[in-house]
XYZ file of C-alpha atoms in Angstrom:
374
model
C 23.723 -7.052 0.050
C 22.132 -6.923 -3.730
C 19.282 -9.307 -2.239
C 19.010 -7.588 1.075
C 18.448 -4.307 -0.966
C 15.739 -6.020 -3.360
C 13.948 -6.876 -1.006
C 13.799 -4.306 0.989
C 12.496 -2.265 -2.414
C 9.535 -4.743 -2.658
C 8.275 -5.825 0.782
C 10.357 -2.857 3.260
C 9.639 0.997 2.938
C 11.356 3.451 1.721
C 13.682 6.424 4.404
C 11.054 8.669 2.668
C 7.662 6.588 4.326
C 5.996 6.100 7.440
C 4.758 3.795 9.188
C 0.977 3.218 7.708
C 3.705 2.824 4.108
C 5.690 0.146 5.606
C 2.729 -1.655 7.218
C 1.049 -1.559 3.341
C 4.843 -2.120 2.795
C 4.721 -5.782 4.842
C 1.682 -6.467 3.731
C 2.686 -7.902 0.009
C 5.430 -9.797 1.712
C 2.949 -11.021 3.079
C 0.366 -12.194 0.648
C 2.814 -12.630 -1.441
C 3.769 -15.746 1.617
C 0.072 -16.567 1.266
C 0.129 -16.728 -2.853
C 2.928 -19.293 -2.760
C 1.639 -21.630 0.341
C -1.341 -21.692 -1.192
C 0.083 -23.541 -4.471
C 2.568 -25.086 -2.025
C -0.182 -26.698 -0.602
C -1.883 -29.026 -3.475
C 1.233 -31.007 -2.886
C 1.720 -31.440 1.178
C -1.520 -31.661 1.647
C -4.622 -33.919 0.793
C -6.825 -31.025 -1.138
C -9.507 -33.880 -2.179
C -10.753 -36.988 -1.274
C -12.943 -38.586 -3.198
C -15.089 -41.927 -2.357
C -14.762 -44.772 -5.343
C -15.738 -47.898 -5.905
C -14.530 -50.056 -3.918
C -13.124 -52.296 -7.303
C -11.001 -49.405 -7.758
C -7.430 -50.086 -7.719
C -4.622 -48.131 -5.424
C -3.823 -46.490 -9.462
C -6.694 -45.733 -10.082
C -8.039 -44.067 -7.057
C -4.913 -41.284 -7.426
C -6.601 -41.145 -11.202
C -9.505 -40.166 -10.085
C -9.286 -37.414 -6.687
C -6.003 -36.045 -9.919
C -8.749 -35.708 -12.618
C -11.052 -34.299 -9.885
C -8.988 -32.016 -8.333
C -8.229 -31.029 -11.789
C -11.811 -29.830 -12.431
C -12.976 -26.338 -12.035
C -16.458 -27.208 -12.802
C -18.556 -29.976 -11.138
C -21.892 -30.780 -10.143
C -24.284 -29.767 -6.758
C -25.807 -33.377 -6.678
C -25.460 -36.409 -8.658
C -26.742 -36.979 -12.189
C -28.165 -39.051 -14.167
C -29.504 -40.247 -17.636
C -32.828 -39.536 -16.829
C -32.343 -35.920 -16.215
C -33.425 -34.000 -19.254
C -31.071 -30.428 -20.298
C -34.266 -28.101 -18.026
C -34.154 -30.253 -14.806
C -30.487 -30.986 -14.732
C -28.900 -29.414 -11.954
C -26.595 -26.869 -12.642
C -22.444 -27.418 -12.509
C -20.747 -25.429 -9.891
C -17.577 -23.300 -11.059
C -14.584 -23.388 -8.222
C -11.726 -21.381 -8.198
C -9.410 -23.255 -5.811
C -7.030 -24.324 -8.882
C -6.916 -19.951 -9.510
C -6.260 -19.286 -6.063
C -3.180 -18.417 -6.537
C -2.912 -16.501 -8.771
C -5.652 -14.222 -7.279
C -3.185 -13.319 -4.404
C -0.335 -13.038 -6.218
C -2.924 -10.567 -8.238
C -3.540 -9.182 -4.625
C 0.543 -8.563 -4.219
C 0.399 -6.603 -6.839
C -3.091 -3.919 -6.613
C -0.859 -3.540 -3.004
C 2.821 -2.590 -4.877
C 1.138 -0.270 -7.730
C 0.989 2.653 -5.238
C 4.890 1.505 -3.693
C 6.191 1.484 -7.715
C 3.970 5.204 -8.354
C 5.798 6.720 -5.453
C 9.289 5.964 -5.890
C 9.204 5.923 -9.589
C 8.430 9.774 -9.586
C 9.299 11.036 -6.828
C 12.929 11.290 -7.797
C 11.175 13.272 -10.830
C 9.763 16.391 -8.613
C 12.967 16.625 -5.105
C 16.216 14.909 -4.666
C 17.131 11.867 -3.783
C 14.974 11.816 -0.614
C 16.088 7.573 1.051
C 20.187 8.999 0.122
C 19.366 12.158 1.549
C 17.874 10.595 4.705
C 20.995 7.719 4.716
C 23.092 10.515 5.077
C 21.175 13.148 7.439
C 20.583 10.126 10.021
C 24.261 9.351 9.849
C 25.877 13.229 10.199
C 25.267 12.137 14.398
C 28.239 10.788 14.196
C 29.927 13.374 12.947
C 32.263 16.381 15.450
C 29.949 18.855 15.665
C 32.425 21.665 13.230
C 31.687 19.175 9.921
C 28.346 18.521 11.446
C 26.475 22.015 11.588
C 29.299 22.136 7.609
C 26.895 19.480 6.852
C 23.666 20.877 7.440
C 24.621 23.519 6.726
C 25.092 22.688 3.272
C 22.363 20.577 3.148
C 20.009 23.211 3.489
C 21.116 24.890 0.734
C 20.922 22.834 -1.444
C 16.793 22.086 0.018
C 16.455 25.689 0.210
C 17.259 26.066 -3.993
C 15.124 22.662 -4.705
C 12.084 23.932 -2.934
C 12.141 27.421 -4.656
C 10.584 25.233 -7.903
C 8.692 22.638 -6.356
C 6.343 24.083 -3.605
C 3.467 21.878 -3.151
C 3.720 18.334 -5.770
C 5.564 16.309 -4.134
C 2.746 17.122 -1.377
C 0.138 16.121 -3.599
C 2.096 12.927 -5.516
C 2.395 11.740 -2.017
C -1.933 12.428 -0.736
C -1.907 10.629 -3.811
C -0.090 7.965 -3.065
C -2.398 7.111 -0.181
C -5.865 7.440 -1.588
C -4.415 4.903 -4.130
C -3.626 2.714 -0.922
C -7.220 3.683 0.207
C -9.135 2.553 -2.542
C -7.116 -0.607 -2.750
C -7.273 -0.984 0.186
C -11.577 -0.352 0.194
C -11.732 -2.681 -2.904
C -9.871 -6.060 -1.472
C -11.901 -5.728 1.505
C -15.321 -6.005 -0.594
C -13.748 -8.504 -2.303
C -13.441 -11.191 0.460
C -15.611 -9.485 2.529
C -18.175 -10.869 -1.204
C -17.031 -14.224 -1.752
C -15.160 -14.693 2.297
C -18.285 -13.683 4.365
C -20.416 -14.329 2.555
C -23.175 -14.265 5.828
C -21.610 -10.239 6.713
C -22.254 -8.957 2.575
C -25.519 -10.507 2.211
C -26.667 -8.543 6.080
C -25.430 -5.190 4.819
C -26.223 -6.205 1.399
C -30.189 -6.109 2.681
C -29.701 -3.376 4.858
C -28.895 -1.621 1.966
C -31.617 -2.503 -0.476
C -29.868 -4.403 -2.297
C -30.075 -8.658 -4.129
C -27.638 -9.853 -2.582
C -28.372 -13.200 -4.488
C -27.603 -12.116 -7.720
C -23.927 -10.186 -6.772
C -22.325 -13.286 -4.470
C -21.670 -16.041 -5.534
C -19.357 -19.261 -4.003
C -15.569 -18.813 -4.926
C -14.967 -22.336 -3.826
C -17.160 -25.016 -2.730
C -16.592 -28.373 -0.291
C -19.004 -31.097 -1.237
C -19.143 -31.716 -4.876
C -19.937 -34.841 -7.279
C -16.842 -35.597 -10.359
C -17.925 -37.158 -13.535
C -14.742 -38.920 -15.550
C -14.221 -41.598 -17.831
C -12.809 -44.626 -18.176
C -12.060 -45.793 -21.634
C -11.710 -49.132 -22.083
C -13.467 -52.216 -23.994
C -16.339 -50.210 -23.689
C -16.345 -46.844 -22.394
C -17.717 -46.502 -18.708
C -18.536 -42.914 -16.743
C -18.704 -42.290 -12.878
C -19.666 -40.065 -10.610
C -18.263 -39.906 -7.454
C -19.023 -37.871 -4.176
C -16.233 -35.682 -2.773
C -14.976 -33.543 -0.614
C -12.217 -30.995 -0.530
C -10.303 -30.785 1.793
C -8.444 -27.476 1.294
C -11.457 -25.130 0.811
C -11.454 -24.739 4.748
C -7.897 -24.410 5.057
C -8.055 -21.559 2.300
C -10.744 -20.391 3.772
C -9.401 -19.643 7.229
C -6.439 -17.856 5.259
C -8.647 -15.677 3.359
C -10.384 -14.848 7.316
C -7.218 -14.064 8.173
C -6.459 -11.182 5.233
C -10.531 -10.108 5.625
C -9.242 -8.876 9.744
C -5.977 -7.995 8.627
C -7.404 -5.670 5.585
C -10.419 -4.122 6.976
C -7.426 -2.713 10.224
C -5.442 -1.949 7.561
C -8.224 -0.069 5.813
C -9.476 1.990 8.776
C -5.164 2.360 9.739
C -5.072 3.716 5.680
C -7.914 5.983 6.089
C -7.074 7.655 9.320
C -3.378 8.545 7.634
C -4.541 9.557 5.096
C -6.967 12.510 7.364
C -4.039 13.247 9.058
C -1.391 13.561 7.398
C -3.724 15.901 4.662
C -4.314 17.915 7.762
C -0.995 18.217 9.271
C -0.043 19.182 4.843
C -2.961 22.034 4.917
C -3.981 23.225 8.357
C -1.940 26.408 9.266
C -2.480 25.577 13.031
C -1.594 22.051 12.515
C 2.036 21.855 10.585
C 2.759 26.276 11.916
C 3.519 24.503 15.708
C 5.749 21.689 14.694
C 7.960 23.551 12.689
C 8.480 27.148 15.338
C 8.818 23.729 17.724
C 11.988 23.044 15.944
C 13.809 26.226 15.060
C 12.878 27.336 19.357
C 14.978 23.623 20.090
C 17.384 24.508 18.006
C 17.652 28.198 18.439
C 17.193 28.185 21.791
C 14.430 31.097 21.386
C 11.185 31.422 20.690
C 10.964 33.281 16.614
C 8.360 35.842 15.447
C 5.334 34.141 14.339
C 4.791 36.039 11.870
C 8.040 34.899 10.899
C 7.455 31.276 11.146
C 4.667 31.740 8.895
C 6.499 33.373 6.482
C 9.363 30.675 6.996
C 6.310 28.322 5.700
C 4.249 29.931 2.715
C 7.269 32.173 1.172
C 10.366 29.376 0.745
C 9.043 26.064 2.943
C 6.630 25.090 1.240
C 4.091 22.591 1.200
C 6.558 19.790 -0.127
C 9.780 21.001 2.570
C 7.008 20.378 5.843
C 6.650 17.075 3.870
C 10.181 16.255 3.950
C 11.093 17.755 7.529
C 8.374 15.348 8.746
C 9.885 12.662 7.106
C 12.887 12.863 8.253
C 12.033 13.610 11.491
C 9.907 10.173 11.590
C 12.912 8.486 9.668
C 15.982 9.743 11.521
C 14.750 11.887 15.258
C 13.859 15.511 16.129
C 17.286 16.506 16.215
C 18.044 16.366 13.421
C 14.732 17.464 12.276
C 15.066 21.082 13.947
C 18.533 21.216 13.215
C 18.069 21.609 9.107
C 14.992 23.270 9.736
C 16.726 25.504 11.835
C 19.582 25.796 8.922
C 17.131 26.483 6.875
C 14.998 29.317 8.686
C 18.568 31.104 8.551
C 19.296 30.462 4.460
C 15.872 32.315 4.830
C 17.146 34.908 6.761
C 20.019 35.388 5.015
C 17.238 35.787 1.860
C 15.182 38.825 3.359
C 18.151 40.322 4.683
C 19.494 40.444 1.293
C 15.780 41.380 -0.255
C 15.618 43.989 2.502
C 18.693 45.975 1.067
C 17.988 45.632 -2.651
C 14.492 47.056 -1.549
C 16.766 50.633 0.942
C 19.578 50.405 -2.071
C 16.451 50.216 -5.616
C 13.649 52.281 -3.171
C 14.077 55.971 -4.244
C 15.093 55.021 -7.950
C 12.031 55.010 -11.154
C 11.077 51.552 -11.447
C 11.002 50.324 -7.958
C 7.875 48.588 -7.594
C 9.018 45.774 -10.344
C 12.849 45.391 -8.874
C 10.239 44.509 -6.102
C 7.795 42.103 -6.821
C 10.513 40.657 -8.815
C 12.585 39.704 -5.991
C 9.036 38.441 -4.040
C 9.121 35.775 -6.646
C 12.500 34.825 -6.343
C 11.615 34.628 -2.918
């Protein structure tokens, strides 16, 4: 159970997240698997193949290929002794040894928004995972206990929502923005280094000098220099190919398509969430539908608007939406109805106190104080 909890904490999503957060959580697992797999490829495949002189024996061939594979700088052409420094062909770098680390850093970049959300949300509201889990299982209890649980939960939510009006929603949208920034940055990285023809085409349209930006991250055909020390030192230059580069390229092309699709989904998801939370004509209808489903009668639109603006707040709309996504619409409707009852009780109390103190001096100050409490 502990292992499953740790696995879900790192690679899954909580009960207070939507489908887009779930996809981003599984993307962490995808990149982690690619990171481990790219490291294992060195040992389960032949990462490099070099053409060696005929006099080389088995151990010498193994040494040649291993020493060449460990190099991070290669020659794109054979280097002869008659080359001068000015005419000597430049060395080309290859980052095939760093691919597991690069993928690991990409994995961490996908995890950062989730870490920020999980470490900050508890400072602003209740433990949403435990609360949502309790509300999710409340449907299995008998009707009497169910209504009591919903009533208690509504009063707890009501007291907490009076302190946090929109901070939690802003945090959630900020995390969404971080995910979008991460996806766009990773998409640019994968395009520049693994879809270079596309980057060159787009850069030329934008008037950019892509030759100074785009550098090959991996090489396929190289010349490797190494020396063998004996009675005299012999320097050999052998041509080599790196078959592992083709595997890496195919893996990164797949990740390029994955990140592209995920970026489109995440940006659309951010726009929809921002619209739902801050545009009244989108959020009010959903809350009214929940109250209507639970009460069996259509509530007053003015009362619903006042219920959202003065009682629920943006944070309450976010919490109810998360409950409906991760539990059920019935649970969200029942909780909304009980929250609406708490709101009506508060309004009735306010009305009674206003009638009681309405004729006395200083009633305006009392009324202002009551409005602030609501």
